[in-house]
mmCIF file of C-alpha atoms in Angstrom:
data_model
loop_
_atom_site.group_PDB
_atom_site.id
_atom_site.type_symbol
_atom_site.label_atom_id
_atom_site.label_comp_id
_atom_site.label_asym_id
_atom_site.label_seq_id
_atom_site.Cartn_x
_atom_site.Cartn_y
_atom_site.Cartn_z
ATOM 1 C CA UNK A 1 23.625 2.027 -16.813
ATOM 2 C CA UNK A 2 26.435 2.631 -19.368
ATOM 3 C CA UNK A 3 28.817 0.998 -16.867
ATOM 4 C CA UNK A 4 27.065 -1.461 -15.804
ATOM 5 C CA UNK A 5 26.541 -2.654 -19.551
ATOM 6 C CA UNK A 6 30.617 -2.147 -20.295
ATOM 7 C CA UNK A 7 31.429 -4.597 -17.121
ATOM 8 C CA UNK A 8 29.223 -7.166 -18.368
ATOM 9 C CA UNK A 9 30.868 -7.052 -22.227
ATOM 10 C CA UNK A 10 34.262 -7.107 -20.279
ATOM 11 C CA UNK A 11 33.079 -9.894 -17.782
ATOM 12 C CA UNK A 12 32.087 -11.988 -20.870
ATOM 13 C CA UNK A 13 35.166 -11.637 -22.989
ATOM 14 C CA UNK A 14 33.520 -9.035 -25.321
ATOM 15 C CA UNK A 15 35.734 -5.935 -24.656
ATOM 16 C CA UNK A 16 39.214 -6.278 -22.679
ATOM 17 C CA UNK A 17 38.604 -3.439 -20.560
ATOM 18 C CA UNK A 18 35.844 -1.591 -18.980
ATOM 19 C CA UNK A 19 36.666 1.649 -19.403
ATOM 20 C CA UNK A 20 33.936 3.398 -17.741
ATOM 21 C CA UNK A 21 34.763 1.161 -14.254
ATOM 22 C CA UNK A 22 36.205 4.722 -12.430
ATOM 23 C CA UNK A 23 33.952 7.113 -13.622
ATOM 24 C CA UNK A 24 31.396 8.055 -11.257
ATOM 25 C CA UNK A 25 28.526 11.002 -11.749
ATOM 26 C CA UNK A 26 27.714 13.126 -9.365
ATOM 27 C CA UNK A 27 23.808 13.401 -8.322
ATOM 28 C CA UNK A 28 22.529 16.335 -6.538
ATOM 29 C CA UNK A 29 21.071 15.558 -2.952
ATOM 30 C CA UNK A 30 17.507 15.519 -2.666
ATOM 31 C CA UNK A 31 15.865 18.915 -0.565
ATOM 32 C CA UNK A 32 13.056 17.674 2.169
ATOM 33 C CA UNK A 33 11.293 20.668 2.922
ATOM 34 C CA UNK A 34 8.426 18.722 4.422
ATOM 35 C CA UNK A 35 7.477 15.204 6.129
ATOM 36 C CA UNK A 36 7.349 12.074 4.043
ATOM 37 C CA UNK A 37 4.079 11.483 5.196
ATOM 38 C CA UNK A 38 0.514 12.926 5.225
ATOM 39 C CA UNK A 39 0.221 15.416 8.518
ATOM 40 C CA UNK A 40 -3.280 14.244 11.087
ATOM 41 C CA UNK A 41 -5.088 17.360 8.507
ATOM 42 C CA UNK A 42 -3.941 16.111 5.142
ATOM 43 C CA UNK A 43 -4.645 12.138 6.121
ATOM 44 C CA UNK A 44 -8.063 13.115 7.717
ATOM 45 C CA UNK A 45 -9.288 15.136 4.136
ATOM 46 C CA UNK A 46 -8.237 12.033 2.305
ATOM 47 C CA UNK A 47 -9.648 9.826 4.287
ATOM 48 C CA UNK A 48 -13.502 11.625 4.642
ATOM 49 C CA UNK A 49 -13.087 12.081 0.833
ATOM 50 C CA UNK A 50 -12.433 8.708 0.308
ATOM 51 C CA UNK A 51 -14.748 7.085 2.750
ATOM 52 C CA UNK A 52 -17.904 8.622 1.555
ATOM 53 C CA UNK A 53 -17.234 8.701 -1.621
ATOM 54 C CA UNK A 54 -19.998 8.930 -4.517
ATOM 55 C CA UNK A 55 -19.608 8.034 -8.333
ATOM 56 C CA UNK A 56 -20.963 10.681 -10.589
ATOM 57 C CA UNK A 57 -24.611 9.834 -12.034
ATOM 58 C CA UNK A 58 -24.894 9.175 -15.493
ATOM 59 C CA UNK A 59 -27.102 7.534 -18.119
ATOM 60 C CA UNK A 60 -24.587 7.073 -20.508
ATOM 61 C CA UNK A 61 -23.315 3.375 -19.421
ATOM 62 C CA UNK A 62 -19.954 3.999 -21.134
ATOM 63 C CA UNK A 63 -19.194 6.911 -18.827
ATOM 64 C CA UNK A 64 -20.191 4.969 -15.362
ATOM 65 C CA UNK A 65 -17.639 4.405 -13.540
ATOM 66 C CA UNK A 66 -16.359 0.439 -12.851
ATOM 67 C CA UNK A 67 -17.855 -0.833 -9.604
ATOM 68 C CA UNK A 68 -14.151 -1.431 -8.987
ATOM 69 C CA UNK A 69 -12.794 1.787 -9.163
ATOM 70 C CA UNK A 70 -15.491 2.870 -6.972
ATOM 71 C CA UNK A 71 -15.001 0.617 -4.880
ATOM 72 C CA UNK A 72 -11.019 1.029 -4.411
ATOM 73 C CA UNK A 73 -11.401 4.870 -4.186
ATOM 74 C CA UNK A 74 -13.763 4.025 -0.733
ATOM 75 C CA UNK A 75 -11.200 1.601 0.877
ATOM 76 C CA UNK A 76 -7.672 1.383 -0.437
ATOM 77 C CA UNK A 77 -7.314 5.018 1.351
ATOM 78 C CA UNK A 78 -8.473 3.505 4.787
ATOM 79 C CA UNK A 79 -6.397 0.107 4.680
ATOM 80 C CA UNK A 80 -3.227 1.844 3.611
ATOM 81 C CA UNK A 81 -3.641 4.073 6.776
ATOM 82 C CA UNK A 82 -4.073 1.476 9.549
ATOM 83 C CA UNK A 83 -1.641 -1.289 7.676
ATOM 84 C CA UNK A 84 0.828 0.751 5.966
ATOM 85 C CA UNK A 85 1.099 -1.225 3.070
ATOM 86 C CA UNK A 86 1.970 -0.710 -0.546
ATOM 87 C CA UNK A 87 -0.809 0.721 -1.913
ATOM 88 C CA UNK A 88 -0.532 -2.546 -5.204
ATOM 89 C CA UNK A 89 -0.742 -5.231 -2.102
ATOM 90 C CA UNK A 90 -4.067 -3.436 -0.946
ATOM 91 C CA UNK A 91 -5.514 -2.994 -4.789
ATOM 92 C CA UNK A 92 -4.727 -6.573 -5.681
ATOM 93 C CA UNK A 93 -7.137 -8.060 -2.250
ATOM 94 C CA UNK A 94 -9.091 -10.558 -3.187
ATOM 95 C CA UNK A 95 -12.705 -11.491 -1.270
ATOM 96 C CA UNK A 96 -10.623 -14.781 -0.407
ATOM 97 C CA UNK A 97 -7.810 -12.816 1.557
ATOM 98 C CA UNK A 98 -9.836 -11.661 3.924
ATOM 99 C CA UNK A 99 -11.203 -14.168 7.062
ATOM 100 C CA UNK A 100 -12.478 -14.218 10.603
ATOM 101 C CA UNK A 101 -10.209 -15.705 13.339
ATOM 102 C CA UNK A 102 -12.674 -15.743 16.630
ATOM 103 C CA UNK A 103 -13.459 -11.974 16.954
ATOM 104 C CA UNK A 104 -10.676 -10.713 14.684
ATOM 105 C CA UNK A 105 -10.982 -9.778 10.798
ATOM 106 C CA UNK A 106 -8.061 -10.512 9.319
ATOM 107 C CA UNK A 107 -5.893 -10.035 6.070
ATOM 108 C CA UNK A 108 -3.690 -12.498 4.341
ATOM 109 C CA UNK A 109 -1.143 -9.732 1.677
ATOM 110 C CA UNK A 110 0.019 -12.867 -0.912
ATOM 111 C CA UNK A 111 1.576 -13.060 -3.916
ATOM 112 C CA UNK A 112 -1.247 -15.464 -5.181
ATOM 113 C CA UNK A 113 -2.792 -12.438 -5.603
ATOM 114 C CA UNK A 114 0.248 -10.446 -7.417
ATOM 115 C CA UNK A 115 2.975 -9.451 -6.391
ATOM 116 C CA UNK A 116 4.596 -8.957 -2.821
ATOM 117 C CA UNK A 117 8.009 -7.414 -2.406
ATOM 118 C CA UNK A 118 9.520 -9.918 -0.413
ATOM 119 C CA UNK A 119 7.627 -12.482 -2.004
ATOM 120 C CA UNK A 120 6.169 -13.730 1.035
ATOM 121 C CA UNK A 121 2.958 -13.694 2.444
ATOM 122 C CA UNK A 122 1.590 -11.761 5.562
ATOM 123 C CA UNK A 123 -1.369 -11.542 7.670
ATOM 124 C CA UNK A 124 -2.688 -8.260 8.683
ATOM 125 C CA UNK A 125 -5.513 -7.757 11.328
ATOM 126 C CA UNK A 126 -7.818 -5.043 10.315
ATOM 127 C CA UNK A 127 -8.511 -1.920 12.858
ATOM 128 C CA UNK A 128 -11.753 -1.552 14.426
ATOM 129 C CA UNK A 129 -12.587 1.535 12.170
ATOM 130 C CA UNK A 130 -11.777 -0.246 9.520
ATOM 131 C CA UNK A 131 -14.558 -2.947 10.189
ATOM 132 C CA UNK A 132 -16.901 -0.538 11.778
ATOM 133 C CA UNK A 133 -17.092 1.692 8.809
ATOM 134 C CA UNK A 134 -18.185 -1.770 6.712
ATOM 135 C CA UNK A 135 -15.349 -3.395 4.846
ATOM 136 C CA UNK A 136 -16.087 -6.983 6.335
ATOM 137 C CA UNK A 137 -19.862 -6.488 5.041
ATOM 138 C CA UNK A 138 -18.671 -5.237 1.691
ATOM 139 C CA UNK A 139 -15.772 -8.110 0.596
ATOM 140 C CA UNK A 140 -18.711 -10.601 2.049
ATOM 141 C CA UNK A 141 -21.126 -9.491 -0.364
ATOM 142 C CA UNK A 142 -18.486 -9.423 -2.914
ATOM 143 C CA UNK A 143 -18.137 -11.721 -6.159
ATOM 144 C CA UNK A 144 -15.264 -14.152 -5.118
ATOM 145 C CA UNK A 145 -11.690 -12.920 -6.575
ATOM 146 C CA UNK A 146 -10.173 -9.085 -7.038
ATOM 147 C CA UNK A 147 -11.717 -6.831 -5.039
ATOM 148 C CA UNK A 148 -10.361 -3.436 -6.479
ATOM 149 C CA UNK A 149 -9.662 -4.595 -10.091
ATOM 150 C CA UNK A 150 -11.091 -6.365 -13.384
ATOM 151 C CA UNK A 151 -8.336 -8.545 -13.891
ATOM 152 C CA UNK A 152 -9.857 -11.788 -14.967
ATOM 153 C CA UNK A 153 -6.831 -14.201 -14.536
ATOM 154 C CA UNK A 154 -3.890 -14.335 -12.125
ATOM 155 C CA UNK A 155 -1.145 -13.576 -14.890
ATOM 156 C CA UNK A 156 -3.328 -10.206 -15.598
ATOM 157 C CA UNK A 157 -3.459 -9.367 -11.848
ATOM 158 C CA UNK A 158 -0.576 -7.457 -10.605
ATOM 159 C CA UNK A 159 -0.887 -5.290 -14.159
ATOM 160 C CA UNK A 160 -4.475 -5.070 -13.437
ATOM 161 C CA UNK A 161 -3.851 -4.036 -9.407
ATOM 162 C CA UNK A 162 -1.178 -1.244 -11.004
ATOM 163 C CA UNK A 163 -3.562 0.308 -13.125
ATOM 164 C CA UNK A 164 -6.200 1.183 -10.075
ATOM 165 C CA UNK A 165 -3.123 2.079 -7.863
ATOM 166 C CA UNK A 166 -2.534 4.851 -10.788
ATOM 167 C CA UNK A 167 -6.341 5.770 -10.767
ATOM 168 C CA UNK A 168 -6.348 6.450 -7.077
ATOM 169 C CA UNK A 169 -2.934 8.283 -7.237
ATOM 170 C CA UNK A 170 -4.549 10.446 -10.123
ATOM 171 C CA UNK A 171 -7.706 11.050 -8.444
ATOM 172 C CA UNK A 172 -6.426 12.559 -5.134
ATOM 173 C CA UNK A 173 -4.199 14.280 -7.396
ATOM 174 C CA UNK A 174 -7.118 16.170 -9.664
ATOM 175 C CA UNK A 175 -8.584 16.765 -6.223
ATOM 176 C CA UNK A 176 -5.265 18.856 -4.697
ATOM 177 C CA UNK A 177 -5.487 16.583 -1.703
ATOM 178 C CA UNK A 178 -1.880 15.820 -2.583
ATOM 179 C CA UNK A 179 0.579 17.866 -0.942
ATOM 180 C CA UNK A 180 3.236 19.291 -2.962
ATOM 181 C CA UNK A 181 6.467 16.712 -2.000
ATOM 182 C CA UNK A 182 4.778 13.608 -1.340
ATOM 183 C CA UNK A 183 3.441 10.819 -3.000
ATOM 184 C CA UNK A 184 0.200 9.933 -2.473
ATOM 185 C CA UNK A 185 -0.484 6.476 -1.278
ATOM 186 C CA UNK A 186 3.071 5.812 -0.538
ATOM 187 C CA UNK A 187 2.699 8.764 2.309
ATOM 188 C CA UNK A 188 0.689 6.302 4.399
ATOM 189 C CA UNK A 189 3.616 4.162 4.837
ATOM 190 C CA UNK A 190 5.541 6.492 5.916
ATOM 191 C CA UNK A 191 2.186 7.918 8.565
ATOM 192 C CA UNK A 192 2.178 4.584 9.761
ATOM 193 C CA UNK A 193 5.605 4.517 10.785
ATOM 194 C CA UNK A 194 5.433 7.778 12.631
ATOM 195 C CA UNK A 195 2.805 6.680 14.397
ATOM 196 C CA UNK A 196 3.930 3.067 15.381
ATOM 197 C CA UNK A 197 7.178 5.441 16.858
ATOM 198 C CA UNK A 198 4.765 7.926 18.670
ATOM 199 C CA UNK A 199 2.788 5.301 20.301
ATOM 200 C CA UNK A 200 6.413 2.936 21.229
ATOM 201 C CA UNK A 201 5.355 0.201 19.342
ATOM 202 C CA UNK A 202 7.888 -2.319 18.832
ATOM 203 C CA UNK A 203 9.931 -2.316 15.913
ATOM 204 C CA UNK A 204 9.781 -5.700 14.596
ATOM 205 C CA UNK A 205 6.263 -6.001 14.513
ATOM 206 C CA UNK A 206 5.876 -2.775 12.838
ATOM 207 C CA UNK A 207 8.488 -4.085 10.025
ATOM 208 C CA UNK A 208 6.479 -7.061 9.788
ATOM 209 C CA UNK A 209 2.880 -5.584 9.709
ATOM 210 C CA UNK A 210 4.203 -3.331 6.252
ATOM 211 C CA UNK A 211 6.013 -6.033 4.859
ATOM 212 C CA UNK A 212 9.699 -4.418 5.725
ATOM 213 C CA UNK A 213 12.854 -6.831 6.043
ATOM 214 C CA UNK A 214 14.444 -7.814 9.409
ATOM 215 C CA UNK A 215 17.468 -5.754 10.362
ATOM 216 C CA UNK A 216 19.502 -7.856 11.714
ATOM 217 C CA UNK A 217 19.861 -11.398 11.486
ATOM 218 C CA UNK A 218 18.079 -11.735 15.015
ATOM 219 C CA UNK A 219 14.674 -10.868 13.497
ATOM 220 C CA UNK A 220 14.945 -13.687 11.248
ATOM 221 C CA UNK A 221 13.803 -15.735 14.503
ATOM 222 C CA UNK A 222 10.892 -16.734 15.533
ATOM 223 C CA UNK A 223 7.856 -15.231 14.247
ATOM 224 C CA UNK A 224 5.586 -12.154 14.738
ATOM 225 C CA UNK A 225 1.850 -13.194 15.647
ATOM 226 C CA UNK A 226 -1.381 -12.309 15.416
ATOM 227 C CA UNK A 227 -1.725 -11.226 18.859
ATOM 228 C CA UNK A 228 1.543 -8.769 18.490
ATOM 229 C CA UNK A 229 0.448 -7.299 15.523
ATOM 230 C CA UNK A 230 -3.428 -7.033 16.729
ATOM 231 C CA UNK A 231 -1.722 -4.648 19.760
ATOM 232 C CA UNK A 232 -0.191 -2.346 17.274
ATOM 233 C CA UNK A 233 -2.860 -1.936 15.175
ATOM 234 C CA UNK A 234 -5.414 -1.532 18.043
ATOM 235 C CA UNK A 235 -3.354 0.968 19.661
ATOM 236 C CA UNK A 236 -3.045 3.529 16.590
ATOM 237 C CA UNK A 237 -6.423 5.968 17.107
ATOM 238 C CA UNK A 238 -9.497 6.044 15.159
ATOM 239 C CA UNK A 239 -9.780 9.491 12.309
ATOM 240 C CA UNK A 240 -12.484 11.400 13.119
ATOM 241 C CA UNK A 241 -14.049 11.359 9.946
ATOM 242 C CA UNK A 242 -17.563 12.911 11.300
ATOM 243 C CA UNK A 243 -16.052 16.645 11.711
#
């Protein structure tokens, strides 16, 4: 940082030399003593925590819990699993990002609805589990806009889509369903890729399902469909949540 503020003063005439342009700091290398990612044991508590999970009952209105919340604690576990997104694209949804194409339920990540790192959109189709354990029935019964937060206009959003991503994180956390060495809803991205590897899936269309860059200049052409991505996702296997 301190270098990086001397080169600007001497890029812009304010000192005549920036003298901390050779000195470099070494930084201890990070230990991995585990995988990035939740193992099948870890993902499958979170998930039949998350899944059937129940606010606590109170009469005191102040202490209920937001339907939000709630609602974001049940399915941003889930979708982060079988998409491998960032958990802020899945708590920023809106009831408008999700549609039907023939038999397919499909999501569109966007920045219309906060922030996305590349800062373009993607479409997403949703595993059967997914859709079988009710999503589709609960974002059509839901108000139109945000889904997981109370964000009431689009400059508020991405703040608003932060804030649950930090309840959820803190919540698996008071639960010790977080391994120590991983971070919670970041590990699915990393689950996901393991699995796209373990069942061959093609690279690309992985990238492009979680939102990743091209490698090469190559990727940059044509485009990765529906269809592609709908093969991926339908070949990663269902959690047995029942158990």
């Amino acid at each position: 940082s301190v270098r990086a503020m001397l080169r600007w003063a001497h890029e812009n005439d304010h000192l005549p030399t920036n003298e901390a342009e050779a000195v470099r700091q070494e930084v201890a290398k990070k230990r991995r003593t585990r995988e990035a990612g939740y193992t099948d044991a870890e993902a499958i508590a979170v998930l039949k925590v998350s899944t059937g999970y129940q606010p606590k009952s109170t009469d005191n209105p102040a202490h209920r819990e937001s339907t939000h919340i709630v609602a974001a604690k049940r399915w941003v576990p889930i979708l982060c699993a079988f998409i491998g997104a960032r958990v802020s694209e899945m708590t920023q949804l809106r009831k408008e990002d999700l549609r039907q194409e023939g038999d397919r339920w499909v999501i569109r990540i966007t920045p219309d609805a906060g922030s996305v790192k590349t800062g373009d959109f993607r479409d997403v189709p949703l595993h059967q589990q997914v859709i079988a354990l009710g999503f589709a029935d609960f974002v059509q019964a839901a108000r139109p806009g945000p889904l997981f937060h109370a964000g009431k206009t689009p400059a508020r959003f991405l703040a608003s889509a932060r804030g649950t991503s930090g309840r959820i994180s803190q919540w698996l956390h008071e639960l010790e369903l977080v391994p120590e060495g991983i971070q919670p809803s970041h590990a699915w991205r990393h689950r996901f890729k393991t699995l796209a590897r373990d069942i061959g899936a093609d690279n690309r269309v992985v990238d492009a399902i979680q939102g990743h860059a091209g490698r090469t200049a190559g990727d940059d052409y044509g485009d990765v469909s529906l269809i592609a991505k709908a093969r991926v996702i339908d070949a990663l296997p269902d959690y047995n949540l029942k158990e």
